[in-house]
Coordinates of C-alpha atoms in Angstrom, one line a residue:
X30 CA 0.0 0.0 0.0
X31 CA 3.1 2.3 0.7
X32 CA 4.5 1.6 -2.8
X33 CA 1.2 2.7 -4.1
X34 CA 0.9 6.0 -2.5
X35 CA 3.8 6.6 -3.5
X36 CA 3.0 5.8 -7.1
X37 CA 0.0 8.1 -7.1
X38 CA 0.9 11.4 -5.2
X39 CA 4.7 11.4 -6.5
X40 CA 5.5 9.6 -9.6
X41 CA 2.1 11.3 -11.7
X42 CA 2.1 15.0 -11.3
X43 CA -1.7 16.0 -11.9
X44 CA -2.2 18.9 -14.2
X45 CA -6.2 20.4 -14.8
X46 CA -7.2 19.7 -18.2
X47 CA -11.0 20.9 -19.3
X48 CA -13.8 18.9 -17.7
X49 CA -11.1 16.7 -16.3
X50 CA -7.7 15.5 -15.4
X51 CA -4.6 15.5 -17.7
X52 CA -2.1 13.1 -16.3
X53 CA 1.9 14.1 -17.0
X54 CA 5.3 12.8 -15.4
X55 CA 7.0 15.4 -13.6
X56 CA 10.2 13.4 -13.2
X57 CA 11.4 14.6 -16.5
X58 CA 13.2 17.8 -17.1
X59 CA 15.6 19.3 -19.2
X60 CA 19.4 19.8 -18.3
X61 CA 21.7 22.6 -20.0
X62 CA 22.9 22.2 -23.5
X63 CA 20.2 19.7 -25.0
X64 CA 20.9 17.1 -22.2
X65 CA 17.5 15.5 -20.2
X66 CA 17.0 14.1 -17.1
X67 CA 14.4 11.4 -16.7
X68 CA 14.6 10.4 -13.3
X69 CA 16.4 11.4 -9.7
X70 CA 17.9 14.9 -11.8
X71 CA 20.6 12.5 -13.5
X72 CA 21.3 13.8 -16.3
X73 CA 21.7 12.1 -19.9
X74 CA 24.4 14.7 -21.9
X75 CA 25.0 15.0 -25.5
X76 CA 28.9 13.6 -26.1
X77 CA 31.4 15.8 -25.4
X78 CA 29.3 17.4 -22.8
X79 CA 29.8 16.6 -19.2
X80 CA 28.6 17.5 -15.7
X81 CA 25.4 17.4 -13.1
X82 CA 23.7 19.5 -15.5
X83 CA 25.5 18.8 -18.9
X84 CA 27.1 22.4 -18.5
X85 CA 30.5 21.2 -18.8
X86 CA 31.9 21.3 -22.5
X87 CA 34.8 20.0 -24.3
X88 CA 36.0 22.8 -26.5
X89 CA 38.8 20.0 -28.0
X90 CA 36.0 18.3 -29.7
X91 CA 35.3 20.5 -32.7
X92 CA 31.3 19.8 -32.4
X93 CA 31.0 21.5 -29.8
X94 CA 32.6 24.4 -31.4
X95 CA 29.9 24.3 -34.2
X96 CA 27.9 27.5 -34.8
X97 CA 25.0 28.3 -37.1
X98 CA 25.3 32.2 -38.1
X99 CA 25.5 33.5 -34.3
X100 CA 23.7 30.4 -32.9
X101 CA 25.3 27.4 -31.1
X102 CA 24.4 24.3 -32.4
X103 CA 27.1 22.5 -30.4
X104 CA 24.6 19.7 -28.7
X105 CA 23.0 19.0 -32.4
X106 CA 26.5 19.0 -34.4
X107 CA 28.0 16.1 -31.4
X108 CA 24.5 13.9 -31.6
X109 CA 24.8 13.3 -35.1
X110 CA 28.6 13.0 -35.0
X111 CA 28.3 10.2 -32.7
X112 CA 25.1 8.8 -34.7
X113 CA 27.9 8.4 -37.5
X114 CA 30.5 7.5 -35.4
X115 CA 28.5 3.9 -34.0
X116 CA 27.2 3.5 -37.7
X117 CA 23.6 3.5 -36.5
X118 CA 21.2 1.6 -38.4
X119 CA 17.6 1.3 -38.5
X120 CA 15.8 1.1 -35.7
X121 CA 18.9 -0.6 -34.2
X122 CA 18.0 -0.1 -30.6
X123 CA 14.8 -1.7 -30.4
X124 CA 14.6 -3.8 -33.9
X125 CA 15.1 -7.3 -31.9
X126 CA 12.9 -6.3 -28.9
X127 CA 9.6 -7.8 -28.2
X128 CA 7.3 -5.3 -25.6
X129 CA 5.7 -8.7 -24.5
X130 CA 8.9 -10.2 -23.1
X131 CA 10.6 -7.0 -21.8
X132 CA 11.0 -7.1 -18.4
X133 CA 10.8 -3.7 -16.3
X134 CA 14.7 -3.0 -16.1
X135 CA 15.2 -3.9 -19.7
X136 CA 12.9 -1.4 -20.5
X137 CA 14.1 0.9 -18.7
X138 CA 17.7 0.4 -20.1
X139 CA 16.3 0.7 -23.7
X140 CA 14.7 4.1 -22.8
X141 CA 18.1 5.2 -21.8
X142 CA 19.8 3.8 -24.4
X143 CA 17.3 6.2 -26.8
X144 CA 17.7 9.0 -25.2
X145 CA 21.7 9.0 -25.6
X146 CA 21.4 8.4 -28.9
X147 CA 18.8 10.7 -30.5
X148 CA 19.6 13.8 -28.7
X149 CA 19.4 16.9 -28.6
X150 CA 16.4 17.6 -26.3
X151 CA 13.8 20.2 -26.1
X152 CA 10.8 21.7 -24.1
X153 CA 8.9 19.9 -26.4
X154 CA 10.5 16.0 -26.2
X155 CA 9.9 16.5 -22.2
X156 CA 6.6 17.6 -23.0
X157 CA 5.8 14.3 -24.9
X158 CA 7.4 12.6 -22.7
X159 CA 5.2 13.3 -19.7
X160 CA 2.7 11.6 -21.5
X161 CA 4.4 8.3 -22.6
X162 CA 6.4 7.8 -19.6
X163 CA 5.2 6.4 -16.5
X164 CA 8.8 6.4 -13.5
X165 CA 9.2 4.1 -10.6
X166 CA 11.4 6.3 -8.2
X167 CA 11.8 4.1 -5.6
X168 CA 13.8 1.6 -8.6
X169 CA 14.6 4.3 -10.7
X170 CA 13.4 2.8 -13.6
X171 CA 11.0 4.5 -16.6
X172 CA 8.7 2.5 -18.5
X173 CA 6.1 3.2 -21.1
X174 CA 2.7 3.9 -19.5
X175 CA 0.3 2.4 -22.0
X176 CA 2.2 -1.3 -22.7
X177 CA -0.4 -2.8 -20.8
X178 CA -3.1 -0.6 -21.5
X179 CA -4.6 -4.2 -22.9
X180 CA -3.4 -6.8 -20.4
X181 CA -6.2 -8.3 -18.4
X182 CA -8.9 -7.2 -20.8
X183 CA -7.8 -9.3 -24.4
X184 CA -10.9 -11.1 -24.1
X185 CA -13.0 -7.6 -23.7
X186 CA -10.6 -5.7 -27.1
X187 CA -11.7 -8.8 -29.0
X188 CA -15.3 -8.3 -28.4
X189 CA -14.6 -4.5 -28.7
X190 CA -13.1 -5.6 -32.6
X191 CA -16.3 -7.7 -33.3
X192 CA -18.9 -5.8 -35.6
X193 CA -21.8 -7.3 -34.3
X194 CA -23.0 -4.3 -32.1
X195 CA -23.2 -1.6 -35.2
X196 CA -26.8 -1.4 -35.0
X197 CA -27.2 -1.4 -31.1
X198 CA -28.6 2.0 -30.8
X199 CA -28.7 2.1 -26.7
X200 CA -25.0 1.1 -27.0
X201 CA -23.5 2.3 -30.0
X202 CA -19.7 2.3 -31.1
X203 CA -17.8 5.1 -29.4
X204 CA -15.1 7.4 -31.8
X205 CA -12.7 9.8 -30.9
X206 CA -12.2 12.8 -32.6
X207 CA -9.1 15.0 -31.8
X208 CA -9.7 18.6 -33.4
X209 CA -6.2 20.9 -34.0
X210 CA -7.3 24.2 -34.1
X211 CA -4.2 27.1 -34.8
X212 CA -6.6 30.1 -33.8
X213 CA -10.0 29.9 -31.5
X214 CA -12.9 31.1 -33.8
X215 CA -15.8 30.2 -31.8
X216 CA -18.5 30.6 -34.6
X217 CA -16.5 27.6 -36.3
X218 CA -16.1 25.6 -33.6
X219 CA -19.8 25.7 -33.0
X220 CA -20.5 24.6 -36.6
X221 CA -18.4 21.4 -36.2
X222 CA -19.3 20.7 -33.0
X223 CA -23.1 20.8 -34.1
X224 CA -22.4 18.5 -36.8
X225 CA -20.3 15.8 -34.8
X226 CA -20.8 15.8 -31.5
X227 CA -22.5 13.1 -29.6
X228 CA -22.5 12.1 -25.8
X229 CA -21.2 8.9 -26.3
X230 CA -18.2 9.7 -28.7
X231 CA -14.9 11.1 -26.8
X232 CA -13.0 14.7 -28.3
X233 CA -9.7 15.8 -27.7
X234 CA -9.3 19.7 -28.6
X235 CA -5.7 20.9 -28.9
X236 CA -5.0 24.7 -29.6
X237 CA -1.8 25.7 -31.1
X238 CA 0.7 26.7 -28.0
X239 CA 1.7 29.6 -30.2
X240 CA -1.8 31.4 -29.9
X241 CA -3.3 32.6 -27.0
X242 CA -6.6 31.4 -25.3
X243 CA -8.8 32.1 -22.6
X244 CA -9.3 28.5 -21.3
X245 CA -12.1 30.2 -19.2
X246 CA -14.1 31.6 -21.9
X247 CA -13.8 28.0 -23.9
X248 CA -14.9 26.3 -20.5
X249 CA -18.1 28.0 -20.6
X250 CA -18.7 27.7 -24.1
X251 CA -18.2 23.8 -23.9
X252 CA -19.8 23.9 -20.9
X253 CA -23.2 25.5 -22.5
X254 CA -22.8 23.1 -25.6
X255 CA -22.6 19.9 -23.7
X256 CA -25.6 21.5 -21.3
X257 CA -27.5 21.8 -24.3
X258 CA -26.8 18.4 -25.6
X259 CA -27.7 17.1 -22.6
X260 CA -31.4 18.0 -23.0
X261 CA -31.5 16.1 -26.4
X262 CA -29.6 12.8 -25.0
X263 CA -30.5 9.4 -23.9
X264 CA -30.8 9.8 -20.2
X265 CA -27.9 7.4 -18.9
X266 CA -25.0 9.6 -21.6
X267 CA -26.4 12.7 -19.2
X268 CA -24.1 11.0 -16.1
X269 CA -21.0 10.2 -18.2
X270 CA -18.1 12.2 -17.6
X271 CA -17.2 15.5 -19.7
X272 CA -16.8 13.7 -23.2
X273 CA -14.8 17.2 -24.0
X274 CA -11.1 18.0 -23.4
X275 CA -9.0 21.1 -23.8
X276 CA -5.1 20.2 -24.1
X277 CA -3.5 22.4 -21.0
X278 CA -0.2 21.4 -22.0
X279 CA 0.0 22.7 -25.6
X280 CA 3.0 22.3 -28.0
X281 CA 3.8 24.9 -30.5
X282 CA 2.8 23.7 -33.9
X283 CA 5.7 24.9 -35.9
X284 CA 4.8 24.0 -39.3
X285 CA 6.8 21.2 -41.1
X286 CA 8.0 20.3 -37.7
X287 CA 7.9 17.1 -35.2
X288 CA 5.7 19.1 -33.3
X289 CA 2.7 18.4 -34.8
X290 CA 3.1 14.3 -35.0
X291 CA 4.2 14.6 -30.5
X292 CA 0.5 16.3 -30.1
X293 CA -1.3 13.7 -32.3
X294 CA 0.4 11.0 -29.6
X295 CA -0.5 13.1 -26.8
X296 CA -3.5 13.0 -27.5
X297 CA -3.9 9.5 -27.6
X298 CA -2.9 9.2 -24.3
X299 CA -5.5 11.5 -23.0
X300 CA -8.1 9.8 -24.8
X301 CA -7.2 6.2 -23.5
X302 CA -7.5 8.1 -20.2
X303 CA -10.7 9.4 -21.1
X304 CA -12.4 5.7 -21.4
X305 CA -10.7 4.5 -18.1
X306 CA -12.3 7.5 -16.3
X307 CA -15.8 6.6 -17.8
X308 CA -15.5 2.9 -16.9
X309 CA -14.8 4.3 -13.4
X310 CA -17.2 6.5 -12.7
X311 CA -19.8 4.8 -14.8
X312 CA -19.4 0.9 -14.5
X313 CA -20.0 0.7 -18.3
X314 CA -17.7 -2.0 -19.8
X315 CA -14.4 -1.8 -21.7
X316 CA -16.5 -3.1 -24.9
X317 CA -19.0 -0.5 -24.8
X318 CA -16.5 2.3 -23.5
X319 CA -13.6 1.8 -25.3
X320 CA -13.4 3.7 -28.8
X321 CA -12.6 2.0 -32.2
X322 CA -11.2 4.7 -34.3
X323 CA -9.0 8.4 -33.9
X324 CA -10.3 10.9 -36.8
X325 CA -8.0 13.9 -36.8
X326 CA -9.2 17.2 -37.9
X327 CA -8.2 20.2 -38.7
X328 CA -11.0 23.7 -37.5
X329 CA -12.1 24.2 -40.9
X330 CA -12.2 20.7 -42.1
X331 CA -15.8 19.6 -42.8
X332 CA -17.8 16.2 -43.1
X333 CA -19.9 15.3 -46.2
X334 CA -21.6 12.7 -45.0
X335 CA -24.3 12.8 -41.6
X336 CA -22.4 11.7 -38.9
X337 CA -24.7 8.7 -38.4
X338 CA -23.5 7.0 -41.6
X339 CA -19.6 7.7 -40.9
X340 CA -19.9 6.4 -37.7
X341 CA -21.8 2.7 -38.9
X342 CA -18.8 2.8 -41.7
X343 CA -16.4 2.7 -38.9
X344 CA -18.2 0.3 -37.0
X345 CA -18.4 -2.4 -39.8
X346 CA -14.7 -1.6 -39.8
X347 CA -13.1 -1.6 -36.7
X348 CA -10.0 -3.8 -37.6
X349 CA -9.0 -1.5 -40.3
X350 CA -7.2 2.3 -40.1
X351 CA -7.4 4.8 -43.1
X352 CA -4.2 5.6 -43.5
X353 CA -3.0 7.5 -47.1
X354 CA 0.2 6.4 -48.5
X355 CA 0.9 7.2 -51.4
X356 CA 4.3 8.2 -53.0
X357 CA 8.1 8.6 -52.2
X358 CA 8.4 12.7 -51.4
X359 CA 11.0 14.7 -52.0
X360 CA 14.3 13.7 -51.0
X361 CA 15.6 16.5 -48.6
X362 CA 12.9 16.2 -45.7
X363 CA 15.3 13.2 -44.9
X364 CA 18.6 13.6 -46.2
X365 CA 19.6 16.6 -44.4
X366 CA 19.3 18.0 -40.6
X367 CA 16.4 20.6 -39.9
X368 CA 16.1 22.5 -37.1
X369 CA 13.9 25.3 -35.4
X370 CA 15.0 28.9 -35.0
X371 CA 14.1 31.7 -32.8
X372 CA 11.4 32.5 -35.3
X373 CA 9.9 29.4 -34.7
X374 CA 10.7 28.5 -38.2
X375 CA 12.4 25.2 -39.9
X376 CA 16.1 26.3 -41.2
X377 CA 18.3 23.2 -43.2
X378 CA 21.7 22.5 -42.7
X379 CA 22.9 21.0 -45.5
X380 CA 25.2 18.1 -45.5
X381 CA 28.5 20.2 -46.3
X382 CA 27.8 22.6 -44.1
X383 CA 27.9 20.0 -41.2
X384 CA 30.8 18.4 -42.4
X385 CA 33.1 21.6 -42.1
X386 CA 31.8 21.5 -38.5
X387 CA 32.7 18.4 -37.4
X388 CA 29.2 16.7 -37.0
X389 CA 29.7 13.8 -39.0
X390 CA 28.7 12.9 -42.6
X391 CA 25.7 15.3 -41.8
X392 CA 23.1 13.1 -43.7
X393 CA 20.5 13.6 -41.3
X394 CA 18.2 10.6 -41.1
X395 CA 18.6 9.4 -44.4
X396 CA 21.3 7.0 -43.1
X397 CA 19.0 4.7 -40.8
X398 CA 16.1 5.2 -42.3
X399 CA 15.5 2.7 -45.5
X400 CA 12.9 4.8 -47.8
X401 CA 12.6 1.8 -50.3
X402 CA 11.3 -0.5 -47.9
X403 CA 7.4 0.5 -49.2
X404 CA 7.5 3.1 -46.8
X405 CA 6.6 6.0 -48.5
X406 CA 4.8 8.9 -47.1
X407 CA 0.8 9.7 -47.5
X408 CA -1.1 12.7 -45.8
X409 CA -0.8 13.8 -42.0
X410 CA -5.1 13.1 -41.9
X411 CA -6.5 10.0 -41.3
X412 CA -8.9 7.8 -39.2
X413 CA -6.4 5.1 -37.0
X414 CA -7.9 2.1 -35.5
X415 CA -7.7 1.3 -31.6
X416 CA -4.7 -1.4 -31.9
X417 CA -2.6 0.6 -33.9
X418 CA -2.9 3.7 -31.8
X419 CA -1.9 2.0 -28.6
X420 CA 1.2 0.7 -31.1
X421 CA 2.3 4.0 -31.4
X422 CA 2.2 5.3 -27.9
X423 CA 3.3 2.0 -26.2
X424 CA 5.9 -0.1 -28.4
X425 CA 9.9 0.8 -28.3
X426 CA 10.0 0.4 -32.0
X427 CA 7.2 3.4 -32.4
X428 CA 9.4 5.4 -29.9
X429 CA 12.7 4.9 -31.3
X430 CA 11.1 5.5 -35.2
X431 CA 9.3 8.9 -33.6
X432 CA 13.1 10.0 -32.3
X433 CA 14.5 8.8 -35.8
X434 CA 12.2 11.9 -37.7
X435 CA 13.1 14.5 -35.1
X436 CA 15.4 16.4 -37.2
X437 CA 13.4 15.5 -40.3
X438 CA 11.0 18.0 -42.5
X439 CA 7.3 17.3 -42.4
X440 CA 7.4 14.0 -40.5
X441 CA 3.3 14.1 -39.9
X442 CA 3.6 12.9 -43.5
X443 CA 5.5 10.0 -42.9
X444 CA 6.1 8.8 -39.2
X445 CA 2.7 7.1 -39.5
X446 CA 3.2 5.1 -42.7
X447 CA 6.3 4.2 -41.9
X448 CA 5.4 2.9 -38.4
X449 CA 2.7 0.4 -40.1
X450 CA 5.7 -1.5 -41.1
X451 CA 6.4 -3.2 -37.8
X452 CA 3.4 -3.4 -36.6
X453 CA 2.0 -6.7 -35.4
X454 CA -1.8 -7.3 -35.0
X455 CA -3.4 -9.7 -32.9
X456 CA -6.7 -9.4 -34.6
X457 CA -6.3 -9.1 -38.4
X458 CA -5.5 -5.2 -38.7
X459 CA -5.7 -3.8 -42.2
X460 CA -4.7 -0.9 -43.8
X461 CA -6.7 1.9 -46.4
X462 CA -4.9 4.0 -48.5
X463 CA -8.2 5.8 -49.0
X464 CA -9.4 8.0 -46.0
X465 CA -11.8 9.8 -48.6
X466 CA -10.6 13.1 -47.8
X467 CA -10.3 15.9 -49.6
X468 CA -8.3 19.2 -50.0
X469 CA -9.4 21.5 -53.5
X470 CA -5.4 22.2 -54.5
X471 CA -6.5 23.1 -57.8
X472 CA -8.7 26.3 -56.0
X473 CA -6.2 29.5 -55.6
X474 CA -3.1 27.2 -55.8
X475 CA -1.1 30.8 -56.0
X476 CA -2.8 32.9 -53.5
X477 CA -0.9 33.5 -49.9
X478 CA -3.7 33.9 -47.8
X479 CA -6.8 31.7 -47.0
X480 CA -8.4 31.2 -50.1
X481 CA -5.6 29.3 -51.2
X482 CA -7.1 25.9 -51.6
X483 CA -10.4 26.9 -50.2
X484 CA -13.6 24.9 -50.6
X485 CA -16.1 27.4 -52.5
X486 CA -20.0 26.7 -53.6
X487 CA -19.3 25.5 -56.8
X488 CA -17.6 22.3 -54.9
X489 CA -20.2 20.7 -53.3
X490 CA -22.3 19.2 -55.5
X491 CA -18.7 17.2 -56.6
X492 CA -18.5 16.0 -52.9
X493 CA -20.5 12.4 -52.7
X494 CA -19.0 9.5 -51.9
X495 CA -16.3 11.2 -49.8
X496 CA -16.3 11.5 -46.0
X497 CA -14.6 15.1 -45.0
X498 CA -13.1 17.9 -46.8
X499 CA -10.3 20.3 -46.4
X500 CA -10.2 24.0 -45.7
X501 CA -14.0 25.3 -45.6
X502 CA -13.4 29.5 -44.7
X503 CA -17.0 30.2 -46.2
X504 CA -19.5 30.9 -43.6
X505 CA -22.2 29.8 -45.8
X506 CA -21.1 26.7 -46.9
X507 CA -20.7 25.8 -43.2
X508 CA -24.2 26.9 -42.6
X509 CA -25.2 24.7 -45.5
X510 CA -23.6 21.9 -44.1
X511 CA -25.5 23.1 -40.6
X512 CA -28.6 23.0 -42.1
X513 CA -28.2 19.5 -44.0
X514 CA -27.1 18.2 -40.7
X515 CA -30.7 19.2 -39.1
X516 CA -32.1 17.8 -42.3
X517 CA -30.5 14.3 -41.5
X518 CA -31.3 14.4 -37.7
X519 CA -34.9 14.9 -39.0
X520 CA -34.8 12.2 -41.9
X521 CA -33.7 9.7 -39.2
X522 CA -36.2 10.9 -36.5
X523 CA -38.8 10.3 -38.6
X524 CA -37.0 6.4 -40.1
X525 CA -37.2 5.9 -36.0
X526 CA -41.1 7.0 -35.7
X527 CA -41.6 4.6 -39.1
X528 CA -39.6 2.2 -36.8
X529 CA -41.8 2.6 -34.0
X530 CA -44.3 2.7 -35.5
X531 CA -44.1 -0.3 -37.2
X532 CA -43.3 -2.2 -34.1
X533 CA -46.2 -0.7 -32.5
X534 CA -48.0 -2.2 -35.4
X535 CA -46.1 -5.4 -35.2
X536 CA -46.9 -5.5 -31.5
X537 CA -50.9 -4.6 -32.0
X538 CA -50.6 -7.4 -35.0
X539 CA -49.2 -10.1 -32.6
X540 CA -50.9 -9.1 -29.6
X541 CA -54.4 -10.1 -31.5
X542 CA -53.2 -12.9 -33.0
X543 CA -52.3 -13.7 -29.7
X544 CA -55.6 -13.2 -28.3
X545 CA -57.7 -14.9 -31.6
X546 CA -54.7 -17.8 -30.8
X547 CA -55.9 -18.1 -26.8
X548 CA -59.5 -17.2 -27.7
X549 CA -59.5 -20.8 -30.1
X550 CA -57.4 -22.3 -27.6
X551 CA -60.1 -21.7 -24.7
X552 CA -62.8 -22.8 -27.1
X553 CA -60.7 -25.8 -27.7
X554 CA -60.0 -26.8 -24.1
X555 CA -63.9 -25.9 -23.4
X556 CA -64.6 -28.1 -25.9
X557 CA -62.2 -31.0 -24.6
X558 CA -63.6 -30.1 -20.6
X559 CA -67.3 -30.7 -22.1
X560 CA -66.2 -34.1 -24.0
X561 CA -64.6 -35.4 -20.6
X562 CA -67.5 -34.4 -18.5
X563 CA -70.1 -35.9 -21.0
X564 CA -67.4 -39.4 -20.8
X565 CA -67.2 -39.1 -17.5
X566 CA -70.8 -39.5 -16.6

């Protein structure tokens, strides 16, 4: 009981989220010169860097010498030295692991091993990290929080993967939606959330950590909304838990970045976290709790199809994630080293330029990461299914890939189509390469603002058979889609009244057949009753 305690009030550091908690590992911090500390403030420093708090440097080694104009970029330039300097290959760290027959200390030792290897570190690595880690401080040891996310309930995730509850209205299949949103613009928010919200389905918000917010002014809009909803909703959804979460600890979605794949698997965390806290409080089960599928969004992406209909596509297809791939991109998002400057923008160093510098052959990633084993690269939006988003947050081989792409250019693109590769499914996991989204790139491809690529009227009659679509600015196409949306809620109200009243009918129907049935039936056995007495006498 001690141990526990001592898990819950000091190795999980509780940080508010909207409507609920959001968990985080305050074990982990940074140390000086792109050096981390993951546990008990020993620090992990980049080579040639020494010291508690990695503040000691080697000015013999010519890495840490390295400059970019009037920047250091002493931690990079050693990191990918030594990268070169052990040959590292793909994956080599955790290629020959298995999650299943890691004990605790191995894993521990392999999450070291990462972190000396793919430096340097950031607010924004720590950041992710305090969602993926879980630490032991009493051993000292850091494991991965969701590997057993599963454990004890394979029987419950198969039953979760069967189909057979897609038209179980008083139970239907829960989705997650996590919505990235750059700029708050409430009026837009309110349009999407009309058209996909439902009480049962789970929804992960995540403003951009460059823009500012008024989390209490979005706590009482949500707060109205769900209020609202409420009214409208089957009375046990009213006593589930807020089905609505605002990301408090918000990374800076520099575009092009690996920024924007670490909030995706943030999020994935939280929403895991979300069904645990509904079994809790609710006592619903894992089968009826547990979402099948995360659908990313962007704020002005739209859906073309009712909600109703996505949803029962889904739920016919819970083994399988959409997931574009498509093409081999262009060459340099991998074969260089890209980093982040004080503008918050991407800058390359090319590979010559980190050869005169002494950081190696300056490659970037290119040199362990094999492009022509059909990984290609596809679009950043997609619809993933349960077991492969508990791959990526919880299996050594998604970690060290993630680390691989940290210096890469656009990895949203391709960290997820590469990471199908080693995947392993226990249930028969399939892949689609067609998420049926859209994005108009032949509207405006030359304007700079945000007409460039924008959805206009003319679109939408060229819109069926696809499921969302890609930069809608126009306020009345999203009041169109509004209005269609009510049109839909009505069309099915009045397929459930035909239900109804059809099995009121039904019912009516069988309850005088019944009745002719037991009037006959009486006749009969007064019939028999008179035949025995008249024997009997």
């Amino acid at each position: 009981m001690k141990n526990l305690l001592i898990f819950i009030l000091f190795l999980i550091g509780f940080a508010e989220c909207e409507y609920g908690i959001e968990y985080s590992n305050n074990s982990i911090k940074l140390c000086e010169n792109g050096g981390i500390s993951i546990i008990n403030n020993n620090c992990i420093c980049p080579p040639s860097y020494f010291g508690n708090s990695c503040e000691i440097i080697d000015f013999n080694e010519k890495c840490t010498n390295a400059t970019h104009f009037r920047d250091s970029i002493g931690p990079l330039c050693c990191f990918s030295k030594y990268r070169d300097d052990i040959n590292l290959s793909e994956l080599e760290i955790t290629i020959n692991n298995n999650n299943n027959n890691l004990n605790k200390s191995k894993e521990n030792e392999t999450i070291n091993q990462l972190l000396k290897t793919y430096g340097p570190w950031d607010e924004k690595d720590v950041k992710l990290l305090e969602y993926l880690l879980i630490s032991d401080l009493e051993k000292g040891e850091n494991q991965l929080k969701y590997s057993n996310y599963i454990k004890g309930r394979e029987k419950q995730f198969e039953n979760l993967l069967d189909n057979s509850n897609c038209n179980d209205l008083d139970n239907p299949n829960p989705l997650a939606f996590l919505l990235i949103v750059k700029d708050i613009d409430y009026e837009t928010l309110d349009t999407l959330f009309q058209i996909l919200y439902k009480p049962f389905n789970y929804y992960i918000i995540h403003f951009d950590g460059n823009s500012k917010i008024n989390y209490d002014d979005l706590q009482l809009f949500f707060r109205k909304f769900i209020e609202t909803n409420k009214e409208n909703s089957i009375n046990k959804w009213n006593d589930y838990p807020s089905n609505i979460k605002i990301m408090k600890n918000r990374f800076k979605g520099e575009w092009g970045s690996i920024s924007l794949v670490y909030l995706e698997l943030a999020s994935y965390t939280l929403l895991f976290d979300m069904v645990d806290e509904r079994i809790n409080l609710t006592g619903q089960s894992f089968e009826t709790a547990q979402w099948s599928h995360v659908i990313n969004l962007s704020g002005n992406d739209m859906p073309t199809i009712p909600l109703s209909n996505f949803s029962k596509i889904l739920c016919n297809n819970k083994r399988k994630s959409y997931l574009d791939h498509c093409c081999i991109k262009d060459n340099f998002r991998f074969d260089r080293n890209w980093i982040q400057n004080d503008k918050n923008s991407l800058i390359e160093l090319l590979p010559n330029f980190m050869k005169e510098n002494g950081c190696g052959n300056g490659m970037g990633m290119s040199k362990y990461y094999d492009r022509m084993k059909s990984y290609g690269d596809g679009s950043q939006w997609k619809f993933l299914n349960v077991e492969f988003v508990k791959y990526l947050i919880s299996d050594l081989k998604s970690l060290e890939r993630l680390f691989s792409f940290k210096f890469s250019f656009i990895p949203d693109e391709s960290f997820f189509q590469s990471s199908k590769i080693y995947f392993i499914s226990n249930g028969g996991h399939s892949f689609e390469f067609d998420t049926k989204r859209i994005t108009m790139f032949n509207n405006n491809p030359e304007a700079r603002d945000h007409t460039r690529y924008a959805v206009e009227l003319r679109d939408i009659p060229n819109l069926h058979g696809l499921y969302f679509v890609r930069k809608v600015y126009s306020k009345e196409i999203r009041d169109n889609n509004k209005k269609k949306k009510r049109n839909d809620n009505n069309d099915n109200n009045n397929n459930n009244n035909n239900n109804n009243n059809n099995n009121n009918n039904n019912n009516n129907n069988n309850n005088n057949n019944n009745n002719n049935n037991n009037n006959n039936n009486n006749n009969n056995n007064n019939n028999n009753n008179n035949n025995n007495n008249y024997n009997y006498k």
